[in-house]
XYZ file of C-alpha atoms in Angstrom:
455
model
C 28.411 -27.766 -29.612
C 25.648 -24.740 -30.345
C 22.745 -24.561 -28.074
C 19.417 -24.564 -30.020
C 16.360 -22.172 -29.326
C 13.133 -22.839 -31.186
C 11.212 -19.484 -31.766
C 6.939 -20.133 -32.318
C 6.146 -16.569 -31.347
C 6.059 -13.481 -33.293
C 6.921 -10.958 -30.791
C 9.659 -12.959 -29.771
C 11.275 -13.130 -32.721
C 10.943 -9.496 -33.428
C 12.594 -9.054 -30.174
C 15.621 -10.593 -31.713
C 15.975 -7.684 -34.699
C 19.254 -6.380 -33.136
C 21.087 -9.650 -32.939
C 19.597 -10.730 -36.492
C 21.159 -7.791 -38.075
C 24.377 -8.177 -36.479
C 24.445 -11.910 -37.478
C 23.860 -10.659 -41.069
C 26.755 -8.627 -40.619
C 29.116 -11.630 -39.817
C 27.511 -13.947 -42.263
C 28.171 -14.197 -45.963
C 24.248 -13.777 -46.649
C 23.821 -9.990 -45.718
C 20.817 -9.649 -48.291
C 17.569 -7.424 -48.414
C 15.062 -10.022 -48.370
C 16.331 -11.756 -45.363
C 16.429 -8.700 -43.501
C 14.069 -8.253 -40.140
C 12.162 -5.370 -42.050
C 11.196 -7.589 -45.010
C 10.829 -10.702 -43.025
C 8.875 -9.654 -40.239
C 6.885 -7.425 -42.883
C 6.143 -10.602 -44.791
C 4.774 -12.765 -41.469
C 2.519 -9.871 -40.771
C 0.610 -9.903 -43.847
C 1.244 -13.860 -44.963
C 1.581 -15.427 -41.791
C -1.583 -16.276 -40.349
C -3.847 -18.036 -40.723
C -2.182 -21.715 -41.933
C 1.124 -20.988 -40.902
C 2.974 -21.767 -37.700
C 6.263 -19.751 -36.945
C 9.228 -22.461 -36.678
C 12.555 -20.456 -36.571
C 15.729 -22.193 -35.324
C 18.250 -20.298 -33.645
C 21.681 -21.433 -32.799
C 23.881 -20.145 -29.926
C 27.608 -20.124 -29.578
C 27.239 -19.059 -25.758
C 25.546 -15.625 -25.989
C 26.492 -15.096 -29.340
C 23.880 -15.675 -32.317
C 25.762 -17.733 -34.758
C 22.819 -19.025 -36.847
C 19.175 -18.498 -37.910
C 16.885 -20.313 -39.753
C 13.501 -18.684 -40.097
C 11.135 -21.274 -40.977
C 7.411 -21.655 -40.932
C 5.144 -24.603 -40.959
C 2.025 -25.281 -43.073
C -0.039 -28.043 -44.581
C -0.336 -28.150 -48.013
C -1.590 -31.061 -50.604
C 0.193 -32.929 -53.477
C -1.494 -32.665 -56.995
C -2.430 -36.569 -56.023
C -4.341 -34.897 -53.119
C -2.397 -36.606 -50.174
C -1.686 -34.209 -47.211
C 1.599 -33.297 -45.733
C 3.359 -30.834 -43.858
C 5.687 -28.581 -45.111
C 8.678 -26.658 -43.393
C 9.499 -23.524 -45.628
C 11.673 -20.249 -45.336
C 9.967 -16.950 -44.135
C 9.176 -14.935 -47.455
C 8.437 -17.908 -49.466
C 5.525 -20.189 -50.602
C 2.810 -17.362 -51.261
C -0.367 -18.197 -53.739
C 0.884 -17.429 -57.355
C -1.199 -14.420 -57.350
C 0.343 -12.902 -54.316
C 3.712 -13.811 -55.034
C 6.441 -11.409 -54.113
C 9.338 -13.466 -55.578
C 11.868 -12.845 -52.617
C 15.237 -14.121 -54.021
C 18.717 -14.762 -52.083
C 17.227 -16.656 -49.266
C 18.791 -18.920 -46.749
C 19.920 -19.740 -43.345
C 21.986 -17.070 -42.088
C 25.011 -18.645 -40.356
C 28.549 -16.486 -38.923
C 31.363 -17.175 -41.414
C 33.366 -19.986 -40.057
C 30.257 -21.401 -38.409
C 28.973 -22.731 -41.229
C 29.605 -26.256 -40.496
C 28.292 -26.498 -37.175
C 25.342 -24.271 -37.738
C 24.094 -26.970 -40.632
C 24.624 -30.075 -38.384
C 23.156 -28.585 -35.689
C 20.119 -27.595 -37.613
C 19.867 -31.216 -39.323
C 19.751 -32.790 -35.867
C 16.762 -30.247 -34.974
C 15.353 -31.370 -38.271
C 15.832 -35.148 -37.808
C 14.687 -34.864 -34.062
C 11.571 -33.497 -32.375
C 12.910 -30.091 -31.818
C 11.495 -28.749 -34.959
C 8.161 -30.740 -34.585
C 6.671 -32.939 -37.077
C 6.826 -32.367 -40.894
C 7.137 -34.623 -44.322
C 8.892 -32.060 -46.294
C 11.505 -28.869 -46.150
C 11.508 -26.341 -49.045
C 14.358 -23.747 -48.981
C 13.864 -22.141 -52.464
C 15.845 -19.006 -54.409
C 19.121 -19.705 -52.630
C 22.325 -18.503 -53.926
C 25.184 -20.858 -54.569
C 28.307 -18.720 -53.563
C 27.256 -19.927 -50.060
C 28.449 -23.752 -48.779
C 25.716 -23.604 -45.959
C 22.914 -25.150 -48.558
C 25.427 -28.040 -49.532
C 26.651 -28.528 -45.936
C 23.150 -29.057 -44.812
C 21.545 -31.356 -47.638
C 25.162 -33.912 -46.652
C 24.123 -33.967 -42.988
C 20.392 -34.658 -43.633
C 21.360 -37.652 -46.183
C 23.861 -38.731 -43.229
C 20.572 -38.982 -41.510
C 18.743 -41.099 -43.791
C 16.757 -37.724 -45.525
C 16.409 -37.457 -48.941
C 17.796 -34.195 -49.629
C 18.204 -32.588 -53.136
C 19.540 -29.521 -54.118
C 18.418 -28.180 -57.799
C 19.124 -24.828 -60.120
C 15.944 -23.635 -60.668
C 16.536 -19.676 -61.674
C 19.255 -17.601 -63.111
C 20.126 -14.431 -61.868
C 21.821 -11.875 -64.056
C 23.760 -9.145 -62.601
C 26.548 -6.695 -63.536
C 29.768 -6.106 -61.449
C 29.839 -2.524 -61.741
C 33.387 -1.166 -63.048
C 34.951 2.637 -61.971
C 33.259 4.669 -65.339
C 29.902 4.789 -67.386
C 32.303 3.882 -70.409
C 33.819 1.120 -69.066
C 30.918 -0.527 -68.399
C 29.703 -0.083 -72.010
C 32.786 -1.167 -73.026
C 32.636 -4.658 -71.423
C 29.051 -5.272 -73.243
C 28.970 -6.964 -76.363
C 29.152 -4.660 -79.570
C 25.668 -5.586 -80.198
C 24.370 -5.111 -76.840
C 26.679 -1.843 -76.553
C 25.140 -0.540 -79.897
C 21.451 -1.197 -78.202
C 22.136 0.707 -75.144
C 23.431 3.800 -77.028
C 20.377 3.506 -79.716
C 17.797 3.280 -76.865
C 19.211 6.296 -75.290
C 19.629 8.472 -78.521
C 16.321 7.624 -80.019
C 14.533 8.099 -76.797
C 16.324 11.314 -75.766
C 15.518 12.084 -79.665
C 11.799 11.774 -79.287
C 11.721 13.824 -75.718
C 12.880 16.701 -77.615
C 16.012 17.150 -75.142
C 17.557 15.200 -72.232
C 15.354 13.161 -70.214
C 14.781 13.941 -66.893
C 15.803 10.912 -64.019
C 14.078 11.894 -61.052
C 14.594 9.944 -57.508
C 12.246 9.921 -54.381
C 14.390 11.828 -51.335
C 11.669 12.853 -49.175
C 8.148 11.342 -47.866
C 6.273 13.162 -50.359
C 8.360 12.212 -52.855
C 8.244 8.606 -52.065
C 4.429 8.850 -52.100
C 4.466 10.171 -55.591
C 6.946 7.651 -56.902
C 4.858 4.669 -55.628
C 1.992 6.271 -57.127
C 3.802 6.541 -60.737
C 5.230 3.424 -60.317
C 2.008 1.484 -59.824
C 0.046 3.258 -62.608
C 2.863 2.626 -65.161
C 3.076 -1.408 -63.804
C -0.522 -1.741 -64.330
C -0.436 0.108 -68.123
C 2.560 -2.096 -69.190
C 0.410 -5.493 -68.146
C -2.876 -4.316 -69.010
C -1.520 -4.264 -72.759
C -0.905 -7.954 -72.410
C -4.471 -8.538 -70.693
C -3.134 -8.955 -67.613
C -3.565 -7.122 -64.124
C 0.027 -6.831 -62.799
C 1.064 -7.679 -59.335
C 0.033 -4.757 -57.600
C -3.728 -5.879 -58.477
C -3.048 -8.160 -55.498
C -4.235 -6.754 -52.286
C -1.836 -8.838 -49.926
C 1.185 -7.724 -52.415
C -0.055 -4.114 -51.917
C -0.327 -4.514 -48.037
C 3.131 -6.353 -48.079
C 4.854 -3.142 -49.896
C 3.013 -0.565 -47.914
C 4.703 -1.680 -45.151
C 8.225 -2.418 -46.168
C 8.268 0.391 -48.779
C 8.309 3.169 -45.918
C 10.606 0.599 -43.225
C 13.350 0.397 -46.219
C 13.272 4.114 -47.262
C 13.869 5.353 -43.658
C 17.024 3.541 -43.625
C 18.306 4.315 -47.128
C 17.499 0.986 -48.261
C 14.643 2.056 -51.097
C 15.600 3.699 -54.164
C 12.294 4.654 -56.223
C 12.809 6.630 -59.496
C 11.219 7.544 -62.459
C 11.871 8.844 -65.879
C 10.304 11.772 -67.232
C 9.628 12.803 -71.039
C 7.520 15.830 -72.301
C 6.951 16.718 -68.635
C 5.256 13.122 -68.266
C 6.426 9.990 -66.394
C 7.229 7.318 -69.000
C 8.932 4.346 -67.040
C 9.584 4.129 -63.084
C 12.158 1.487 -61.171
C 11.429 -0.055 -57.675
C 15.312 -0.531 -56.495
C 16.320 -2.011 -53.167
C 20.140 -0.840 -51.828
C 22.003 -3.076 -49.659
C 25.726 -3.359 -48.551
C 26.559 -1.066 -51.339
C 24.906 -3.002 -54.122
C 21.556 -2.096 -56.022
C 18.801 -4.782 -56.211
C 16.229 -4.408 -59.030
C 12.576 -5.508 -57.728
C 10.151 -4.326 -60.123
C 9.377 -1.477 -62.487
C 6.416 0.192 -65.185
C 6.520 1.657 -68.451
C 4.040 3.296 -70.991
C 2.960 1.179 -73.505
C 1.579 4.091 -75.967
C 4.995 5.485 -77.280
C 5.838 5.155 -80.682
C 7.340 1.867 -81.822
C 11.066 1.176 -81.417
C 11.369 3.080 -78.582
C 12.491 1.572 -75.465
C 12.040 3.514 -72.114
C 12.497 0.300 -69.900
C 15.760 -0.166 -71.062
C 16.432 3.402 -70.739
C 15.583 4.039 -67.525
C 17.922 0.942 -66.421
C 20.689 2.535 -68.287
C 20.233 5.850 -66.427
C 20.088 3.840 -62.800
C 23.296 1.819 -63.805
C 25.197 5.009 -64.629
C 23.855 6.678 -61.341
C 24.850 3.710 -59.283
C 28.332 3.575 -60.937
C 28.569 7.289 -60.027
C 27.540 6.872 -56.538
C 30.537 3.796 -55.809
C 28.064 1.274 -56.093
C 29.440 -2.472 -56.420
C 27.061 -4.218 -58.137
C 23.459 -4.034 -59.900
C 21.629 -6.923 -59.352
C 18.595 -7.918 -61.661
C 17.912 -11.027 -59.018
C 15.696 -13.788 -60.421
C 13.934 -14.449 -64.305
C 16.514 -13.604 -66.812
C 14.315 -11.776 -69.400
C 15.565 -10.376 -72.729
C 16.424 -7.236 -71.746
C 18.424 -8.251 -68.325
C 20.547 -10.592 -70.050
C 21.104 -7.550 -72.992
C 22.380 -5.120 -69.980
C 23.811 -7.692 -67.569
C 27.645 -8.982 -67.331
C 27.384 -11.901 -65.568
C 24.866 -14.544 -64.004
C 24.759 -16.583 -61.282
C 22.420 -19.731 -60.578
C 19.852 -19.863 -58.118
C 18.921 -23.085 -56.455
C 16.492 -24.990 -54.088
C 17.030 -27.512 -51.459
C 14.051 -30.052 -50.913
C 14.020 -32.880 -48.605
C 11.501 -35.342 -47.765
C 11.329 -37.186 -44.435
C 10.577 -41.062 -44.785
C 6.888 -41.432 -43.648
C 3.538 -42.863 -44.949
C 2.364 -39.542 -46.197
C 5.909 -39.370 -48.276
C 5.523 -43.117 -49.523
C 2.058 -42.425 -50.330
C 2.964 -38.990 -52.666
C 5.985 -41.249 -54.086
C 3.382 -44.274 -54.863
C 0.869 -41.676 -56.318
C 3.709 -39.809 -58.536
C 4.525 -43.408 -59.814
C 1.176 -44.440 -60.630
C 0.136 -41.338 -62.346
C 3.347 -41.848 -64.569
C 2.725 -45.212 -65.447
C -0.765 -44.064 -66.323
C 0.536 -41.217 -68.517
C 2.748 -43.893 -70.136
C 0.207 -46.289 -70.691
C -2.378 -43.630 -72.467
C 0.426 -42.928 -75.048
C 1.434 -46.583 -75.620
C -2.127 -47.985 -76.140
C -3.159 -46.141 -79.168
C 0.127 -47.106 -80.780
C -0.315 -50.576 -80.020
C -3.772 -50.227 -81.408
C -2.678 -49.010 -84.157
C 0.269 -51.638 -84.765
C -2.359 -54.592 -84.316
C -4.499 -53.439 -86.865
C -1.644 -52.868 -89.633
C -0.544 -56.460 -88.973
C -4.546 -57.753 -89.001
C -4.685 -55.662 -92.878
C -1.435 -57.316 -93.913
C -2.359 -60.897 -92.667
C -3.995 -63.325 -95.360
C -7.681 -63.235 -94.710
C -7.589 -60.205 -92.931
C -9.849 -57.156 -92.951
C -8.287 -56.258 -96.283
C -8.951 -59.357 -98.163
C -12.687 -59.740 -96.316
C -16.044 -59.313 -98.095
C -17.501 -55.950 -98.705
C -20.629 -55.265 -97.271
C -22.609 -52.378 -96.238
C -20.656 -50.103 -93.657
C -22.496 -49.896 -90.312
C -24.262 -53.416 -90.546
C -23.356 -56.641 -89.240
C -24.754 -59.810 -91.653
C -27.836 -60.137 -88.915
C -28.900 -56.527 -89.716
C -27.273 -55.247 -86.161
C -25.343 -51.848 -86.397
C -21.779 -51.769 -85.698
C -19.463 -49.110 -85.109
C -17.403 -47.682 -88.019
C -13.994 -49.532 -88.280
C -11.181 -47.291 -87.017
C -13.603 -44.719 -85.762
C -14.157 -42.806 -82.587
C -16.378 -46.165 -81.074
C -14.054 -48.651 -82.053
C -11.359 -46.717 -80.429
C -13.410 -46.391 -77.245
C -13.747 -50.264 -77.418
C -10.402 -51.104 -77.891
C -8.980 -48.638 -75.301
C -11.748 -48.708 -72.458
C -10.462 -52.162 -70.908
C -6.645 -51.556 -70.733
C -7.394 -48.035 -69.297
C -9.460 -49.192 -66.578
C -7.020 -51.850 -65.957
C -4.336 -49.747 -65.677
C -6.131 -47.429 -63.676
C -7.107 -49.912 -60.992
C -3.648 -51.663 -60.971
C -2.193 -48.236 -60.480
C -4.944 -47.640 -57.456
C -3.903 -51.113 -55.966
C -0.112 -50.426 -56.521
C -0.885 -47.025 -54.300
C -2.540 -49.338 -51.760
C 0.188 -51.880 -51.497
C 2.464 -48.853 -50.946
C 0.697 -47.473 -47.736
C 0.129 -50.797 -46.598
C 4.022 -51.572 -46.705
C 4.767 -47.817 -45.012
C 1.800 -47.952 -42.365
C 3.374 -51.568 -41.105
C 5.143 -51.295 -37.663
C 8.902 -52.847 -38.274
C 10.027 -55.201 -35.896
C 12.215 -53.961 -33.193
C 15.767 -55.436 -32.849
């Protein structure tokens, strides 16, 4: 049986860095965005206020065999109901600050996944991790069994746990040569890559220059190029880009030098006519290259594709260096799909603990759904009743014609079929539906709060 230990202090989690990295080497989740460098930098920027550390460690004797890097924070559903959420570190930022960490999850030693999942489910269902209403683990890969095992264990404890595919991650299993990679592409995509390189080289008047940061001075230069070209690319669409966020910049100001020192950062830029025209921010981990961010000039002649070309140069360099994979991470946009040879799904595990808050949330969502259905249904019912009334003998179609807008006594009335008529017809059913939905929610709350009789 595994021994559980809860870490709530950041300094204690930092002290586990060595054991953490050793565990990653023995696990199937040896990914750059679950490393201490990435995760601890994220906590320094995003951790406080409003978030509490809840890292779950599992030991087999003195050896660390499992790590669930969790946090707890207070949230509100769209219905306004408050709840307590457990989620993975390096996730859950506000959209404006989002760093889009990918390939997250619970780290478990190979062969110990079932034991770690069972122990984590026990800690979640007991009081070991504190009170919580919802568990969210986003952006996980499907080639590990731990997510499925954890969901199964939670369901056995009476907790509603679901796994959904939320995104797709294109990637390239790198072959032994550049020509072999081109040969693996379809005819149309191979033509796109070759023509993009040929057209850009012809415009540049010769060979393009593919440069990479090798020193700290070059790192600062490459970062400045990346930020400028990224802002230029998004300003063309009227948006500021991710580096406009102060928290996003602070995070990468810390994580870039740390990853660079251990050879896990690859900042590159492509130059033509003496000027940078595209830049890449890649991570290097476990002999794989991960594309994270980019930027490019937008004032080049129409038809030139500097973004596609710099990826082609980076892929060719990765093949020459003997890398085994080029991972585009999430967001399968068109150019990623054009360059990739395969794709893997990304999943999210979401679990809800039975509680008053969860019952209220479900009731509110159901009431909102019923109200939306009624809003769509009432206009159709009104129109149908009008058609039936017009078709009936002696109905409105056969009634005597009188001056529009006047009743026989001279009082004004809303024009038939106009906005006033719709308000008169729809106000009562919709008001009644709204009151019924609120009553339904109150009934659910009362039932959930009612103490159960002990046997």
